[in-house]
Coordinates of C-alpha atoms and ligand atoms in Angstrom, one line a residue:
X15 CA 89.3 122.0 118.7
X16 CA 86.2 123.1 120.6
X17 CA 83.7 120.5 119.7
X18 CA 85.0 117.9 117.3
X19 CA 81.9 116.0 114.8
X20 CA 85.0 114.9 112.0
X21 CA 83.8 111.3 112.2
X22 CA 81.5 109.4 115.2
X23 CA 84.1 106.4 114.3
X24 CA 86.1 105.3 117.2
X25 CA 85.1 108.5 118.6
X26 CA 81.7 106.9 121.2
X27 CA 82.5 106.8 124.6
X28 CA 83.0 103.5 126.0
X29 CA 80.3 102.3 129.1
X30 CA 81.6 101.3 132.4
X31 CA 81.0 98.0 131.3
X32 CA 83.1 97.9 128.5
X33 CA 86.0 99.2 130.4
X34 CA 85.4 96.5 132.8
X35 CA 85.4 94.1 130.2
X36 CA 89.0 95.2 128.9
X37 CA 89.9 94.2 131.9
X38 CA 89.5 90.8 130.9
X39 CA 91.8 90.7 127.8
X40 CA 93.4 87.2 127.6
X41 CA 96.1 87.9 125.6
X42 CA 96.7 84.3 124.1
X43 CA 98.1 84.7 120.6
X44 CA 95.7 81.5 119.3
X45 CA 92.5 80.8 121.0
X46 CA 91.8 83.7 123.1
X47 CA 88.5 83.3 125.5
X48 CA 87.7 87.0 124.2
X49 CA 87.1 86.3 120.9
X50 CA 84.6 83.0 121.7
X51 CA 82.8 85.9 123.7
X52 CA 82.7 88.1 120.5
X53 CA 81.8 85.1 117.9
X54 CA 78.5 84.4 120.0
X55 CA 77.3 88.3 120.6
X56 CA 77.9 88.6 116.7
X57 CA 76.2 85.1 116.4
X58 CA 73.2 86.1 118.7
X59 CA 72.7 89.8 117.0
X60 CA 73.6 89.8 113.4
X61 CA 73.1 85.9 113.3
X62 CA 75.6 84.9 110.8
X63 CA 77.5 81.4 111.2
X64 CA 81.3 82.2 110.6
X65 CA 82.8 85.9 112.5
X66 CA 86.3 86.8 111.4
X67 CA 87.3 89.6 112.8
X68 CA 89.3 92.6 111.6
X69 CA 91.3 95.5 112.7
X70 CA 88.2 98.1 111.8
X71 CA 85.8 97.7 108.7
X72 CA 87.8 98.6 106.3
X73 CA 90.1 95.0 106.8
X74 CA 87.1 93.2 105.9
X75 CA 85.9 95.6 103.4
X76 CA 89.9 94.2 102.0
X77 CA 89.1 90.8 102.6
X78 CA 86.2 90.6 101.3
X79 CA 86.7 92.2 98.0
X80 CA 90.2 90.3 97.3
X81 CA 88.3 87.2 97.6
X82 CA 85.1 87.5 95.6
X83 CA 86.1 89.9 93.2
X84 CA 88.0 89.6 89.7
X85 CA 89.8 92.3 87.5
X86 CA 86.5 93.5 85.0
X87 CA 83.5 92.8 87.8
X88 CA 80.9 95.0 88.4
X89 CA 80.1 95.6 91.9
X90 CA 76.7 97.3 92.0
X91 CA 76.4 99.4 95.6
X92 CA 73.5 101.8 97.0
X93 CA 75.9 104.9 96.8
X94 CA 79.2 104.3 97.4
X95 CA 81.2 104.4 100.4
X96 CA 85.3 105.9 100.2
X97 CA 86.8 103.0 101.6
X98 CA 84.1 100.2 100.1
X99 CA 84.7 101.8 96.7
X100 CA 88.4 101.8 97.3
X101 CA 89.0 98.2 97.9
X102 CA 86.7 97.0 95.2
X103 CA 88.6 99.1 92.9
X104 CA 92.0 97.7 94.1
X105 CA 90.6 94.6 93.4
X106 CA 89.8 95.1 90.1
X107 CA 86.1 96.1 90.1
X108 CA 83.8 98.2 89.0
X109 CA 81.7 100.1 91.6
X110 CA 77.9 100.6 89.9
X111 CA 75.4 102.7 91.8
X112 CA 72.1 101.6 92.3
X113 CA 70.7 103.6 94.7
X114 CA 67.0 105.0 94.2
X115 CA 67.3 108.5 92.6
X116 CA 65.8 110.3 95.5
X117 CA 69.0 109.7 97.5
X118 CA 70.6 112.2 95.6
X119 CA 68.3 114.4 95.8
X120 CA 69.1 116.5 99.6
X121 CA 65.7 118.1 99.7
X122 CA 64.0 114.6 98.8
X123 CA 61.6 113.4 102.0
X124 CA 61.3 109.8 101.0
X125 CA 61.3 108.1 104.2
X126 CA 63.7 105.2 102.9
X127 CA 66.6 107.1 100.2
X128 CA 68.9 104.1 100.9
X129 CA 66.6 101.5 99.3
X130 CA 68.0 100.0 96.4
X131 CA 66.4 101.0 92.3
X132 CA 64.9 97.4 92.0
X133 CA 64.7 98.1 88.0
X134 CA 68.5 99.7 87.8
X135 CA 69.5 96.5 89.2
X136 CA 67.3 94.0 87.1
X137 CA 68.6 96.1 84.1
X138 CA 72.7 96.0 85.3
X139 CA 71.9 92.2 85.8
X140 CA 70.6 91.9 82.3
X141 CA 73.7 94.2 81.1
X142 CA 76.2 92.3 82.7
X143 CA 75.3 88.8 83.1
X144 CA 75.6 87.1 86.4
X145 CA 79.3 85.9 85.5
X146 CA 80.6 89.7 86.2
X147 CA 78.8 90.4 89.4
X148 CA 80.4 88.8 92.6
X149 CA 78.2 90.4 94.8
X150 CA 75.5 93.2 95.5
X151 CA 77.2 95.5 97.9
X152 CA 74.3 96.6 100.4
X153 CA 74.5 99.5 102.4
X154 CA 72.3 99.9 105.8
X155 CA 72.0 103.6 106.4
X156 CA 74.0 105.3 104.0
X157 CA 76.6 107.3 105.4
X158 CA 76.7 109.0 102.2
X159 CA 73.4 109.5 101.4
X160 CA 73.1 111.8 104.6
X161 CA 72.6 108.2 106.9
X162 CA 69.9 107.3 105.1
X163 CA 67.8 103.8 105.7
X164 CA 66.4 101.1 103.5
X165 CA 63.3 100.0 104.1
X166 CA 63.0 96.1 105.5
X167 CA 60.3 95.3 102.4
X168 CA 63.2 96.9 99.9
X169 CA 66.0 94.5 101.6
X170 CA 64.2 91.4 101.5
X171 CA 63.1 92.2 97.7
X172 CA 66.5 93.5 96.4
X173 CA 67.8 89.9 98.0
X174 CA 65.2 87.5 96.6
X175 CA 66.0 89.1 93.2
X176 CA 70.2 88.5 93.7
X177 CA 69.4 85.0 94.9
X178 CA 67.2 83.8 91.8
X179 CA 70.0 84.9 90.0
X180 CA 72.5 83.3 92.5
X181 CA 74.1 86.3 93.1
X182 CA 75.3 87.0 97.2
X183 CA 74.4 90.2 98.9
X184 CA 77.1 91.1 101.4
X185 CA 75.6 93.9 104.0
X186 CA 77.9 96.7 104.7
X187 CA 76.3 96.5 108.6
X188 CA 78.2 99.6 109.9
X189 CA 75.0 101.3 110.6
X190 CA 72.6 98.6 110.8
X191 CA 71.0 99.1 114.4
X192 CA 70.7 102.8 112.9
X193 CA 68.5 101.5 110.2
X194 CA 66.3 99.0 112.4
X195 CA 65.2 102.3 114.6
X196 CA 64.3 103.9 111.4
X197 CA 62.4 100.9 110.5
X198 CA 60.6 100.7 113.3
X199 CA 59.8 104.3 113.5
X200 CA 58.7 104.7 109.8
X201 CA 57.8 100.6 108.4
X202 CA 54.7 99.6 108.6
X203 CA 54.2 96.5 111.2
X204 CA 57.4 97.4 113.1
X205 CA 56.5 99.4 115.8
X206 CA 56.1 96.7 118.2
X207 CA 59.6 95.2 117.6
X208 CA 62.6 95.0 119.1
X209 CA 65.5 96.5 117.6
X210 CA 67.2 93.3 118.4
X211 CA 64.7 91.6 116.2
X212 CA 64.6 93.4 113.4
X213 CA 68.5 93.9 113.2
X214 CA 68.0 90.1 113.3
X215 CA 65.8 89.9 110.7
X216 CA 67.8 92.4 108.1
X217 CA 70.6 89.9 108.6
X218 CA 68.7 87.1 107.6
X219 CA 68.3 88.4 104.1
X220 CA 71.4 88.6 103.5
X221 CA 74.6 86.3 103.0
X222 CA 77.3 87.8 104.8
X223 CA 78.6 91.6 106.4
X224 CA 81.5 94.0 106.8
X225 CA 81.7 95.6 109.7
X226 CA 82.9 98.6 111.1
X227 CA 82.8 98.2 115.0
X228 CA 84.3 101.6 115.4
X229 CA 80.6 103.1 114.5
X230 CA 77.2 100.8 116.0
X231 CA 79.3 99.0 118.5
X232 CA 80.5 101.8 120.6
X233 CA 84.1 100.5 120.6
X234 CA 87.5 103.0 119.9
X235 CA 88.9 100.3 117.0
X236 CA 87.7 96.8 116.0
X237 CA 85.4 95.3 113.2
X238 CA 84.8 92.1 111.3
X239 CA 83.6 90.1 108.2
X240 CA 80.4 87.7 109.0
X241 CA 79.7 84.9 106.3
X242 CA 77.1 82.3 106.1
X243 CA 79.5 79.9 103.1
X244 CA 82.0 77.8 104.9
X245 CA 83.8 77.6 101.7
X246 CA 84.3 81.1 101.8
X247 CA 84.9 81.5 105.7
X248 CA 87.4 79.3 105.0
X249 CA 89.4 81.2 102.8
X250 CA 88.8 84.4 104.9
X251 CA 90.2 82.5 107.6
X252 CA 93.4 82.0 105.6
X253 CA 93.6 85.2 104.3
X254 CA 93.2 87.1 107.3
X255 CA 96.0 85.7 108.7
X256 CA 98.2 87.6 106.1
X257 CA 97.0 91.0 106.2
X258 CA 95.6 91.2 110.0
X259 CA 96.6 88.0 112.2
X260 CA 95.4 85.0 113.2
X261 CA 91.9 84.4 112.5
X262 CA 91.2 84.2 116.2
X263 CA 91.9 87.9 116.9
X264 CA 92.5 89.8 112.7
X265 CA 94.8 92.8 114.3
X266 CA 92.9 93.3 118.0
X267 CA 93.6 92.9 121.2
X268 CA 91.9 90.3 123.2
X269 CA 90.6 93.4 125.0
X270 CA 89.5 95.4 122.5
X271 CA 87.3 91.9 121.0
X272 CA 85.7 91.6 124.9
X273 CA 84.6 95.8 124.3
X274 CA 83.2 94.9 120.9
X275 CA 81.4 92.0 122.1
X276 CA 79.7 93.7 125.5
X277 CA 79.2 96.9 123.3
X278 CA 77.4 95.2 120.2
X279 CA 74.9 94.1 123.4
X280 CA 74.3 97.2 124.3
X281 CA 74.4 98.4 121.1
X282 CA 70.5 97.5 120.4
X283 CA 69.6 98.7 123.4
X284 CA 66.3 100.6 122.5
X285 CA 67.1 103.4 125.9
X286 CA 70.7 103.7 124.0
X287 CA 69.6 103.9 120.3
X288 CA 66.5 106.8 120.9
X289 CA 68.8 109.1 122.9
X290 CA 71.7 108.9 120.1
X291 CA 69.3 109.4 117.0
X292 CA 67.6 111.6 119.4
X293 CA 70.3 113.6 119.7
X294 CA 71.0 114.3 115.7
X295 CA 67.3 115.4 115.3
X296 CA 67.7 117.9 118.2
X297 CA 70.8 119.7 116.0
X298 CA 69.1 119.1 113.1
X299 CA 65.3 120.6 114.2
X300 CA 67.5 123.8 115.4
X301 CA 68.6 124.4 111.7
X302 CA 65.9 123.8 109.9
X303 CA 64.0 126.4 112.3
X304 CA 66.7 128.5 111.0
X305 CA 66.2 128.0 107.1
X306 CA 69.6 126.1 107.0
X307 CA 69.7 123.4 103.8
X308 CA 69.9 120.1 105.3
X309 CA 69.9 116.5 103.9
X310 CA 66.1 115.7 104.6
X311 CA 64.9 113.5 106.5
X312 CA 67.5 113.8 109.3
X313 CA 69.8 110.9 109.2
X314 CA 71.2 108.3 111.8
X315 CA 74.9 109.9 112.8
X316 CA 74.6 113.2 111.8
X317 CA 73.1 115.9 110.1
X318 CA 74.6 117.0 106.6
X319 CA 74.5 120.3 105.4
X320 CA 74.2 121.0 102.0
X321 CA 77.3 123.3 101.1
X322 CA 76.1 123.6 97.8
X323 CA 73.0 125.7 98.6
X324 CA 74.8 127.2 101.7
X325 CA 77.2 128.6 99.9
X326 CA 76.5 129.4 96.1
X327 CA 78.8 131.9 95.0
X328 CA 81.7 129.3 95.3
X329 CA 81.8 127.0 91.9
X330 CA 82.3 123.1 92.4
X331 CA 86.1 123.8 91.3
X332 CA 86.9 125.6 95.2
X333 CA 84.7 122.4 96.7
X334 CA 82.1 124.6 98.7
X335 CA 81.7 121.5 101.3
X336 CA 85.5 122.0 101.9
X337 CA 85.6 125.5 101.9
X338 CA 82.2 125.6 104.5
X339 CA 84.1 123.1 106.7
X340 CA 87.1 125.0 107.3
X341 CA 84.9 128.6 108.2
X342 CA 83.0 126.8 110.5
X343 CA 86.3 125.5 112.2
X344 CA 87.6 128.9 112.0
X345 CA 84.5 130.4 113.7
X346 CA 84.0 128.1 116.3
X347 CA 86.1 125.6 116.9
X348 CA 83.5 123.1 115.4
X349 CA 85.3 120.2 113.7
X350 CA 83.3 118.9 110.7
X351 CA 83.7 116.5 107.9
X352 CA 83.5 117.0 104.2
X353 CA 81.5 114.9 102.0
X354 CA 81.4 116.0 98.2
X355 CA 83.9 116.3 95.4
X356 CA 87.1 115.8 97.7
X357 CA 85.8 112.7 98.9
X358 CA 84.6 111.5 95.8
X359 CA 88.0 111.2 94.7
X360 CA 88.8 111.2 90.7
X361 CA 87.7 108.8 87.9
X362 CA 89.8 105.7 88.1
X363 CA 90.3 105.4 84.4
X364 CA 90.0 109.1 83.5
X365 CA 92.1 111.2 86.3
X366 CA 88.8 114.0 86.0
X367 CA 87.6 114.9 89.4
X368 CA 84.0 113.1 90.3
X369 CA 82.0 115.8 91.2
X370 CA 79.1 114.1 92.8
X371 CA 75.3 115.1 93.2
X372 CA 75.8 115.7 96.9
X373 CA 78.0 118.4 98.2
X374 CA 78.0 118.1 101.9
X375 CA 79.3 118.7 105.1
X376 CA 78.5 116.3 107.7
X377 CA 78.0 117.0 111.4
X378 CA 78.8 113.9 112.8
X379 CA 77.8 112.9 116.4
X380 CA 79.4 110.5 118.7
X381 CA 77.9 108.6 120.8
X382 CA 77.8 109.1 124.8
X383 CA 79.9 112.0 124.5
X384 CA 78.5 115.3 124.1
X385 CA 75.3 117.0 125.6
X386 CA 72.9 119.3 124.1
X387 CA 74.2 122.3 125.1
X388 CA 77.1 121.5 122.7
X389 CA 74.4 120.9 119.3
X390 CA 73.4 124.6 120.8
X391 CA 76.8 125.7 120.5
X392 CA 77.3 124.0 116.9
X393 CA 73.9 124.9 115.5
X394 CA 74.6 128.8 117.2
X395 CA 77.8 129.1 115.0
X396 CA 76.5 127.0 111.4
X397 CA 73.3 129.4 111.7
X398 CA 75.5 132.4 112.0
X399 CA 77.5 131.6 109.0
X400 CA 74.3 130.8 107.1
X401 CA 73.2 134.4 107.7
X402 CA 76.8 135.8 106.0
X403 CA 78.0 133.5 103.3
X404 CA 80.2 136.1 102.4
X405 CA 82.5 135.2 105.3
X406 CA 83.5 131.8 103.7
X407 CA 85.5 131.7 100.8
X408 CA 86.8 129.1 98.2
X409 CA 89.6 126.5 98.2
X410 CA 92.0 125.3 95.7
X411 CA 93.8 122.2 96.3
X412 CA 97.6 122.5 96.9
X413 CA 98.4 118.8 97.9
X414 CA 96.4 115.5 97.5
X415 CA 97.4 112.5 98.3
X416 CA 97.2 109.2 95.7
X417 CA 94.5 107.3 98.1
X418 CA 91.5 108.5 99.6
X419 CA 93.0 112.2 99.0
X420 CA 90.4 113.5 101.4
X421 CA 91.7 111.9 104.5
X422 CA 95.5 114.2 103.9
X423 CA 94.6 116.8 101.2
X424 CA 95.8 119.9 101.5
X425 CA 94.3 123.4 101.0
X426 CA 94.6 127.7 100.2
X427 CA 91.8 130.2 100.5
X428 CA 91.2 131.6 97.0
X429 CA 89.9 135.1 96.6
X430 CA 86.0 135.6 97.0
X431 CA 85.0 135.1 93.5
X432 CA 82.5 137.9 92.3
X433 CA 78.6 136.4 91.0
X434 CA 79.5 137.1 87.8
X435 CA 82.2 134.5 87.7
X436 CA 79.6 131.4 89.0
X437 CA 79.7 129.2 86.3
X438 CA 79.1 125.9 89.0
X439 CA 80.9 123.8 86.2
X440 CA 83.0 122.1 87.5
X441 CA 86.9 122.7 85.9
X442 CA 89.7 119.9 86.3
X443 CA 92.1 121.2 89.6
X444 CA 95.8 120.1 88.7
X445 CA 97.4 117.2 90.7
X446 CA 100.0 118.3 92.9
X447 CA 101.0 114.9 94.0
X448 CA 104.7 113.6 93.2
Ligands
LIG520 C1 83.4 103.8 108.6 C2 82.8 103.0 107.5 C3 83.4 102.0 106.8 C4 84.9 101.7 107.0 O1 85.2 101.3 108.3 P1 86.5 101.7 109.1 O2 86.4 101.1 110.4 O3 86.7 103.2 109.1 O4 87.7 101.0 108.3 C5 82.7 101.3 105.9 N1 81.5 101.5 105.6 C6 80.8 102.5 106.2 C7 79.4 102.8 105.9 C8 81.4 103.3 107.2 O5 80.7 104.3 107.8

């Protein structure tokens, strides 16, 4: 592995003063002074009133969902995420996407894709009823999407509409900060602001968040769930304390909670957040010189690449993304992530494969680890295989795994099809699982 962009989760590199700071574990099993430190950075950035914390986000993504959700809800989202989707299906729910149609669209320029369809969610409320619908699931730059960010105007209107029909909004604030800088680059009457502030502000909307620490907050592992309702705060509190541990440290380290809290600080640092955004639109200025299809506008943690286009001589059925991510691997030593039908996953109630609008492969950049000579590197070796798509050839699916199946799935190279056979429809791959 040459230069590794799978994931920018638990991948950042840790400051000097987070290492100091895990210095400073205090190991208590109830009551550790680390996680007082943690409760008041979440307090003073994202502003909520009651901080349970979790292994990584996907705990309170768990949490969360058990507790608010009931077998037959609809859980309307702005695109889904794998592991969102996954718990509110385990729970019984319905994921229902809401997301403006431009955010399917790769070649779409609106500034804000991840705002939510304000009339696809006044219809869904008028379908469902509000008995059904536990919460609006509100992403802040959508990983999916290509990390793409809702506009402040969109998140205060999408809220005030839940709330007149007493419905919660719980923010998925994974990439949050990431969102703020785009608001402040691209919203009206931000410019002047702080990222702090408007981070603040987003919050404010909203009734509650998930959190994966592993992604804005520059720590290796960690995240939590943040809710405004004591009532339900207090049954986090108790559930927590089945699946992660005690609600005073949910599965960390006293540690890792003193990283999380000195990284979410410098996690709005405006020095911090311009060089790592800065650094995706340097890769992704290189290939669009190049005539490369990319998810437009560059997003937040990476650039995404659209395999479909890339590559169009493979159908859906050998997952282009897939097939693109292992000849770039093969190439270069460039580790990349693939986000299209193999992450989709398969209909729930059907078994058929989703084969999603977006057929991507994702670039993902940690942060405080690599330098621009390495996007040269990357972009160098993407461009090359651009220019010979004939180098890159389909995948079938030998093994997939029940869960997530894109995480363990296993793969064989399939012979270049010839054009004639491009039907792009896509055809159901058999499950190999036991
Ligand atoms: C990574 C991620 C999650 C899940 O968090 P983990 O820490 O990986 O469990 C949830 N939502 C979004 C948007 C993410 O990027």
């Amino acid at each position: 592995m040459y230069i590794d962009l799978l994931t920018d989760s638990g991948t950042s590199a840790m400051s000097d003063r987070q290492w100091a700071g895990m210095m400073l574990g205090d190991e208590a099993y109830a009551g550790s002074r680390n996680y007082y430190n943690l409760e008041a950075a979440v307090h003073e950035h994202y502003g909520y009133k009651h901080l349970i914390p979790t292994h990584q986000g996907r705990g309170a993504e768990h949490l969360l969902s058990q507790l608010c959700i009931k077998p037959g809800d609809s859980v309307p989202g702005n695109m889904y995420f794998t592991t969102t989707r996954h718990h509110q299906e385990a729970a019984g729910g319905a994921f229902v996407d809401v997301i403006i149609d431009e955010a399917h669209d790769p070649a779409s320029e609106h500034p804000f894709k991840g705002n939510v369809d304000l009339d696809k969610m006044r219809r869904l409320i008028e379908e469902v009823g509000t008995v059904r619908f536990p919460y609006l699931s509100l992403e802040t730059n959508v990983n999916m999407a290509g990390g793409q960010p809702s506009s402040m105007e969109n998140i205060r209107d999408v809220c005030a509409l839940c709330h007149e029909h007493g419905i919660p909004v719980y923010l998925d604030a994974t990439r949050a900060i990431e969102n703020a800088w785009f608001i402040k680059q691209r919203e009206p009457g931000f410019a002047d602001r702080s990222i702090k502030s408007i981070l603040l502000e987003i919050c404010s909307h909203t009734d509650g968040c998930t959190m994966s620490a592993k992604k804005d907050s520059l720590v290796n592992i960690g995240g939590f769930l943040a809710v405004n309702d004591d009532g339900l705060a207090e049954r986090a509190r108790n559930l927590v304390v089945v699946y992660e541990g005690l609600h005073t440290y949910g599965g960390l380290a006293g540690r890792d909670m003193e990283a999380m809290a000195i990284g979410i600080a410098e996690s709005v640092q405006e020095d911090h957040i311009r060089a790592r955004i800065g650094q995706v639109e340097y890769l992704g200025e290189q290939l669009l010189e190049a005539g490369v299809p990319i998810v437009r506008p560059i997003g937040g943690h990476g650039i995404f690449v659209d395999a479909a286009r890339f590559l169009p001589h493979i159908p859906r059925a050998h997952f282009p993304a897939q097939s693109l991510a292992a000849a770039l691997y093969v190439d270069s030593g460039v580790r990349s992530m693939e986000r299209g039908g193999v992450s989709a996953g398969r209909d729930p109630k059907t078994g058929e494969n989703f084969f999603p609008s977006l057929e991507l492969i994702r670039l993902t950049i940690p942060r405080r680890v690599y330098t621009q000579a390495h996007m040269d590197v990357v972009a160098e070796s993407v461009i090359e295989l651009y220019q010979h798509p004939d180098r890159v050839n389909g995948l079938e699916m030998i093994y997939e795994s029940e869960h997530l199946r894109f995480f363990q799935a296993r793969f064989r190279s399939v012979a270049p099809v010839t054009v004639g056979d491009v039907s792009g429809a896509p055809t159901a791959v058999k499950q190999t699982q036991s």
